[in-house]
Amino acid sequence: MTVTLTATLATLSGTVDADDALDLGGWLQQTPDAVVDLSACTTLHGAALQCLLAFEPHLAAPPADPFLAPLLWHLTTRAQDAA
Amino acid sequence: MPPIPAEFDLVREVFVPEMRDLIDVASTALLTLEADASDRDAINDLFRVVHTIKGTAGMCNLTLLVEMVHSAEDLLGEVRAGRMALSGVIVDDMLACFDQISAWTDALEVTGVLPPDADGIARTRAARYRGWLAAPETVDRGDAAVIVGPPAWFDDDLRATCADYTPKSGGGKVHLLHYSPPSDAFFSGEDPMARLRAVPGRLWHRALPRKPWDRSERFDPYDCNLDFDLIADAPVEPLEEALRPIRAYAALHPLQAEGIGPELHPATPAPAAVEEEIDGFEFLTDPVSFAAEAAEAGRDVSFAPTATTPATQAPTAEPTAAPLVQPPANAAPSEHRSAQDRALKIDPSKIDALVNLLGELVVAKNGLPFLAQRADHVFNVRELSREIRDNYGTINRIAQDLQAAVMSIRMLPVSEMFKRFPRLVRDVSRKLDKAVELRMEGESTEADKSVIEALADPLVHILRNSLDHGIEAPADRRAAGKSETATILIRAAQEGDRVVIEIRDDGRGIDPDRMRRSALSKGLITEARAAEMSDEEAVDLVFLPGFSTAAEVSDLSGRGVGMDAVRHAVQSLGGTVSIASTVGIGTSVTLSLPLTMAVTRVMSVELDGQLYGIPLDEVEQTLRISSGSIRRIKSTEAFVLRDAVIPLLRLRSLLDLPARPRDEEAVLIIRHGGATVGLVVDAFQSGMEVILKPMAPLLQGTPGYAGTAVLGDGKVLLVLDTRELIQ
């Protein structure tokens, strides 16, 4: 399991694949103030990406991966705005 | 094994005939679907046919077509999945797509290549269909033929980003990639993220939702709603290589100082306008096409012989093409492949050859009675003469059966001609804002191919007239207490050896008084004639040459041809046309035509030692009258037959032969339109069946002759066109 879900924090690490997207999507939908930590995430499946883009959680940390970072950049700035 | 045909031949021998049939099927299915969106068969048919069009185009290396049809297919996929409603505008768009393919098919048949502007058209069309998928509200809802601007995904941000990354000079190495995975991409194992990660030379990329996110309970992480844009600094080949599996959903556009592809041109009026400079971009080069796509597509999509073609319609694919006809690999479920799949496609020219041979057989057969006569009279062997006659009887029967068999090959159901009407009625009624339901009956009625072909234009004209002038606007219909939706009924039936087609509408009908006034004001009839005219005769005035005038010309039914052209066309086929109308109730036009034109029964007559044929269906009776009973009325002659005065014409004078009055004249009574005319000939001869051939090209201008036929003794029979002669 590369997705760890707690009350308001989701930690995504390593490879997040298509199967993880179902859990992630369901969790995001039920968690209005969700915060997601992507710093250790190296590979994100498209289905998981669209969960994040759809529900726009705050990003505790942007992904370090240069391919993922630009896709989620706007969520990072949002998090900073909120802070 | 036959040699593999060159691409050129492939296009003409496979693509062109295939396409004509496919497009017909597709248009029909689309219209059925528009009328009843829940018709699963229609959507499946449509989907399958569009898929086959794509496959055939791919096989023939027509990449442009593949791309356009592919986008249309995506659109249909959404409709089939119930995610998108099939609006009238989308139907217009799809029909325009089929029309375009049809036009290109014609061009391909003549030149073997697509016209130079095809590239731009295909791309703008494809962009338009993708536009419907991405954001239907951004698609221009006006005239479907208008070429739309850049697709919705090419937004201002992207435009600016492209400008930033465009090399200032030379190169051609930087490319913009737009990748729009299908919504079920995840289920086929595709991960767009992994795909794009593998693209070489990535400079910039983004992911945007195609449709606004659905954050409700229905949110489905596996319903792909993402579009990707990516800018890469890499040559075409490695990019194509990386994108090969998704080529159908991805488009590459080179970013060059000189410009980017025409598809991204802001509101291009025409693809040819490439030299304009807008926003610092100049649009010169084409987007990179996937050269290998066509070949691939040809392999992975099905190519089934079409199911719906009557045997005689399309030229056959020559045997050289046969190895390419493979069983479908994936699509086209077997239940669609009806028995008609196994029907032969026969080149019409081969049927014509058969008809010609049959004609020669009839001629040779007709020689036998002459021979029997000679055996009897010249050689005095009565026994032999009788045997020849017996043999003749047998051969005659076989020849007649053979004739029936050959003629039945040439017979086509009238649905061949009817199938274009739903589209016509739909387009015209939409244009006129009228609600019209078209009903067709007796589509399986058969008639000779030549009759069907010749009838199509007159029928289209009658239909247009009905739509334009007959059917009222919905508001008027409501005011008149009718249902807002008008009904046009086209009914075909066989009556004896004729096919009768009726076009009936429930429109406003033709007002005989208006007809009288109109004809009077145009100087077509005299006041006295107008006054004595019955209502039926007044309605019949629509057939008068010159009646349909500029005042009534619209782009629909006008165009300078009136109902007189219809009557002329039908009469030249040996048919009749009549009209009946009741004000406020509707109008009915009835055409009656011979089922087949290939074999004509003629009455032969003698004139100055020469034989002439007169079509038997025009001859009412033959009689002999004494010269004493012929009356002279001024310069014309007439005689009385059953209390009617019948004008008498002499065939000799009509054909400029020296007159030869006799005590007893042989007269043919001929029906001519509504009137009856007596025609004086030298002598009657036997009736016979002949294969009528048109006059040789040099003589075609000669008025008064319908054609020629060869007789059993080798002589040529001139068959007269009595209508022309008498006029």
mmCIF file with all atom_site columns, N, CA and C in Angstrom, chain A residues 10-38:
data_model
loop_
_atom_site.group_PDB
_atom_site.id
_atom_site.type_symbol
_atom_site.label_atom_id
_atom_site.label_alt_id
_atom_site.label_comp_id
_atom_site.label_asym_id
_atom_site.label_entity_id
_atom_site.label_seq_id
_atom_site.pdbx_PDB_ins_code
_atom_site.Cartn_x
_atom_site.Cartn_y
_atom_site.Cartn_z
_atom_site.occupancy
_atom_site.B_iso_or_equiv
_atom_site.pdbx_formal_charge
_atom_site.auth_seq_id
_atom_site.auth_comp_id
_atom_site.auth_asym_id
_atom_site.auth_atom_id
_atom_site.pdbx_PDB_model_num
ATOM 1  N N  . ALA A 1 10 ? -3.546  12.314 3.685   1.00 0.00 ? 10 ALA A N  1
ATOM 2  C CA . ALA A 1 10 ? -3.214  11.174 2.838   1.00 0.00 ? 10 ALA A CA 1
ATOM 3  C C  . ALA A 1 10 ? -1.749  11.283 2.473   1.00 0.00 ? 10 ALA A C  1
ATOM 4  N N  . THR A 1 11 ? -1.026  10.195 2.664   1.00 0.00 ? 11 THR A N  1
ATOM 5  C CA . THR A 1 11 ? 0.384   10.213 2.290   1.00 0.00 ? 11 THR A CA 1
ATOM 6  C C  . THR A 1 11 ? 0.579   9.255  1.127   1.00 0.00 ? 11 THR A C  1
ATOM 7  N N  . LEU A 1 12 ? 1.034   9.795  0.036   1.00 0.00 ? 12 LEU A N  1
ATOM 8  C CA . LEU A 1 12 ? 1.256   8.984  -1.160  1.00 0.00 ? 12 LEU A CA 1
ATOM 9  C C  . LEU A 1 12 ? 2.750   8.829  -1.353  1.00 0.00 ? 12 LEU A C  1
ATOM 10 N N  . SER A 1 13 ? 3.176   7.581  -1.496  1.00 0.00 ? 13 SER A N  1
ATOM 11 C CA . SER A 1 13 ? 4.612   7.401  -1.672  1.00 0.00 ? 13 SER A CA 1
ATOM 12 C C  . SER A 1 13 ? 4.885   6.351  -2.743  1.00 0.00 ? 13 SER A C  1
ATOM 13 N N  . GLY A 1 14 ? 6.055   6.460  -3.328  1.00 0.00 ? 14 GLY A N  1
ATOM 14 C CA . GLY A 1 14 ? 6.475   5.508  -4.355  1.00 0.00 ? 14 GLY A CA 1
ATOM 15 C C  . GLY A 1 14 ? 5.520   5.521  -5.530  1.00 0.00 ? 14 GLY A C  1
ATOM 16 N N  . THR A 1 15 ? 5.152   4.325  -5.963  1.00 0.00 ? 15 THR A N  1
ATOM 17 C CA . THR A 1 15 ? 4.277   4.214  -7.133  1.00 0.00 ? 15 THR A CA 1
ATOM 18 C C  . THR A 1 15 ? 2.819   4.114  -6.688  1.00 0.00 ? 15 THR A C  1
ATOM 19 N N  . VAL A 1 16 ? 2.018   5.069  -7.118  1.00 0.00 ? 16 VAL A N  1
ATOM 20 C CA . VAL A 1 16 ? 0.582   5.016  -6.840  1.00 0.00 ? 16 VAL A CA 1
ATOM 21 C C  . VAL A 1 16 ? -0.092  4.502  -8.110  1.00 0.00 ? 16 VAL A C  1
ATOM 22 N N  . ASP A 1 17 ? -0.688  3.315  -8.024  1.00 0.00 ? 17 ASP A N  1
ATOM 23 C CA . ASP A 1 17 ? -1.222  2.746  -9.273  1.00 0.00 ? 17 ASP A CA 1
ATOM 24 C C  . ASP A 1 17 ? -2.744  2.878  -9.366  1.00 0.00 ? 17 ASP A C  1
ATOM 25 N N  . ALA A 1 18 ? -3.286  2.260  -10.381 1.00 0.00 ? 18 ALA A N  1
ATOM 26 C CA . ALA A 1 18 ? -4.702  2.441  -10.678 1.00 0.00 ? 18 ALA A CA 1
ATOM 27 C C  . ALA A 1 18 ? -5.593  1.956  -9.531  1.00 0.00 ? 18 ALA A C  1
ATOM 28 N N  . ASP A 1 19 ? -5.209  0.868  -8.896  1.00 0.00 ? 19 ASP A N  1
ATOM 29 C CA . ASP A 1 19 ? -6.033  0.337  -7.809  1.00 0.00 ? 19 ASP A CA 1
ATOM 30 C C  . ASP A 1 19 ? -6.162  1.337  -6.654  1.00 0.00 ? 19 ASP A C  1
ATOM 31 N N  . ASP A 1 20 ? -5.061  2.068  -6.395  1.00 0.00 ? 20 ASP A N  1
ATOM 32 C CA . ASP A 1 20 ? -5.082  3.027  -5.291  1.00 0.00 ? 20 ASP A CA 1
ATOM 33 C C  . ASP A 1 20 ? -6.060  4.167  -5.532  1.00 0.00 ? 20 ASP A C  1
ATOM 34 N N  . ALA A 1 21 ? -6.349  4.408  -6.811  1.00 0.00 ? 21 ALA A N  1
ATOM 35 C CA . ALA A 1 21 ? -7.171  5.557  -7.163  1.00 0.00 ? 21 ALA A CA 1
ATOM 36 C C  . ALA A 1 21 ? -8.566  5.445  -6.563  1.00 0.00 ? 21 ALA A C  1
ATOM 37 N N  . LEU A 1 22 ? -9.093  4.236  -6.485  1.00 0.00 ? 22 LEU A N  1
ATOM 38 C CA . LEU A 1 22 ? -10.448 4.042  -5.987  1.00 0.00 ? 22 LEU A CA 1
ATOM 39 C C  . LEU A 1 22 ? -10.543 4.503  -4.527  1.00 0.00 ? 22 LEU A C  1
ATOM 40 N N  . ASP A 1 23 ? -9.570  4.030  -3.716  1.00 0.00 ? 23 ASP A N  1
ATOM 41 C CA . ASP A 1 23 ? -9.553  4.424  -2.303  1.00 0.00 ? 23 ASP A CA 1
ATOM 42 C C  . ASP A 1 23 ? -9.349  5.927  -2.168  1.00 0.00 ? 23 ASP A C  1
ATOM 43 N N  . LEU A 1 24 ? -8.383  6.422  -2.910  1.00 0.00 ? 24 LEU A N  1
ATOM 44 C CA . LEU A 1 24 ? -8.037  7.835  -2.826  1.00 0.00 ? 24 LEU A CA 1
ATOM 45 C C  . LEU A 1 24 ? -9.245  8.700  -3.194  1.00 0.00 ? 24 LEU A C  1
ATOM 46 N N  . GLY A 1 25 ? -9.913  8.321  -4.289  1.00 0.00 ? 25 GLY A N  1
ATOM 47 C CA . GLY A 1 25 ? -11.073 9.080  -4.748  1.00 0.00 ? 25 GLY A CA 1
ATOM 48 C C  . GLY A 1 25 ? -12.163 9.094  -3.691  1.00 0.00 ? 25 GLY A C  1
ATOM 49 N N  . GLY A 1 26 ? -12.452 7.921  -3.145  1.00 0.00 ? 26 GLY A N  1
ATOM 50 C CA . GLY A 1 26 ? -13.511 7.827  -2.139  1.00 0.00 ? 26 GLY A CA 1
ATOM 51 C C  . GLY A 1 26 ? -13.177 8.659  -0.903  1.00 0.00 ? 26 GLY A C  1
ATOM 52 N N  . TRP A 1 27 ? -11.913 8.586  -0.510  1.00 0.00 ? 27 TRP A N  1
ATOM 53 C CA . TRP A 1 27 ? -11.471 9.328  0.683   1.00 0.00 ? 27 TRP A CA 1
ATOM 54 C C  . TRP A 1 27 ? -11.575 10.835 0.444   1.00 0.00 ? 27 TRP A C  1
ATOM 55 N N  . LEU A 1 28 ? -11.125 11.273 -0.722  1.00 0.00 ? 28 LEU A N  1
ATOM 56 C CA . LEU A 1 28 ? -11.142 12.710 -1.040  1.00 0.00 ? 28 LEU A CA 1
ATOM 57 C C  . LEU A 1 28 ? -12.579 13.233 -1.047  1.00 0.00 ? 28 LEU A C  1
ATOM 58 N N  . GLN A 1 29 ? -13.462 12.390 -1.542  1.00 0.00 ? 29 GLN A N  1
ATOM 59 C CA . GLN A 1 29 ? -14.840 12.832 -1.665  1.00 0.00 ? 29 GLN A CA 1
ATOM 60 C C  . GLN A 1 29 ? -15.457 13.062 -0.280  1.00 0.00 ? 29 GLN A C  1
ATOM 61 N N  . GLN A 1 30 ? -15.055 12.223 0.690   1.00 0.00 ? 30 GLN A N  1
ATOM 62 C CA . GLN A 1 30 ? -15.649 12.317 2.026   1.00 0.00 ? 30 GLN A CA 1
ATOM 63 C C  . GLN A 1 30 ? -14.853 13.220 2.960   1.00 0.00 ? 30 GLN A C  1
ATOM 64 N N  . THR A 1 31 ? -13.737 13.741 2.479   1.00 0.00 ? 31 THR A N  1
ATOM 65 C CA . THR A 1 31 ? -12.875 14.544 3.350   1.00 0.00 ? 31 THR A CA 1
ATOM 66 C C  . THR A 1 31 ? -12.761 15.958 2.803   1.00 0.00 ? 31 THR A C  1
ATOM 67 N N  . PRO A 1 32 ? -13.592 16.870 3.316   1.00 0.00 ? 32 PRO A N  1
ATOM 68 C CA . PRO A 1 32 ? -13.598 18.219 2.743   1.00 0.00 ? 32 PRO A CA 1
ATOM 69 C C  . PRO A 1 32 ? -12.273 18.951 2.948   1.00 0.00 ? 32 PRO A C  1
ATOM 70 N N  . ASP A 1 33 ? -11.637 18.789 4.107   1.00 0.00 ? 33 ASP A N  1
ATOM 71 C CA . ASP A 1 33 ? -10.406 19.533 4.359   1.00 0.00 ? 33 ASP A CA 1
ATOM 72 C C  . ASP A 1 33 ? -9.190  18.657 4.152   1.00 0.00 ? 33 ASP A C  1
ATOM 73 N N  . ALA A 1 34 ? -9.235  17.836 3.158   1.00 0.00 ? 34 ALA A N  1
ATOM 74 C CA . ALA A 1 34 ? -8.168  16.865 2.941   1.00 0.00 ? 34 ALA A CA 1
ATOM 75 C C  . ALA A 1 34 ? -6.832  17.549 2.678   1.00 0.00 ? 34 ALA A C  1
ATOM 76 N N  . VAL A 1 35 ? -5.783  16.939 3.219   1.00 0.00 ? 35 VAL A N  1
ATOM 77 C CA . VAL A 1 35 ? -4.417  17.396 2.940   1.00 0.00 ? 35 VAL A CA 1
ATOM 78 C C  . VAL A 1 35 ? -3.672  16.181 2.384   1.00 0.00 ? 35 VAL A C  1
ATOM 79 N N  . VAL A 1 36 ? -2.890  16.396 1.347   1.00 0.00 ? 36 VAL A N  1
ATOM 80 C CA . VAL A 1 36 ? -2.189  15.285 0.730   1.00 0.00 ? 36 VAL A CA 1
ATOM 81 C C  . VAL A 1 36 ? -0.693  15.577 0.708   1.00 0.00 ? 36 VAL A C  1
ATOM 82 N N  . ASP A 1 37 ? 0.053   14.571 1.098   1.00 0.00 ? 37 ASP A N  1
ATOM 83 C CA . ASP A 1 37 ? 1.510   14.697 1.073   1.00 0.00 ? 37 ASP A CA 1
ATOM 84 C C  . ASP A 1 37 ? 2.039   13.862 -0.089  1.00 0.00 ? 37 ASP A C  1
ATOM 85 N N  . LEU A 1 38 ? 2.627   14.526 -1.030  1.00 0.00 ? 38 LEU A N  1
ATOM 86 C CA . LEU A 1 38 ? 3.089   13.848 -2.244  1.00 0.00 ? 38 LEU A CA 1
ATOM 87 C C  . LEU A 1 38 ? 4.611   13.809 -2.338  1.00 0.00 ? 38 LEU A C  1
#
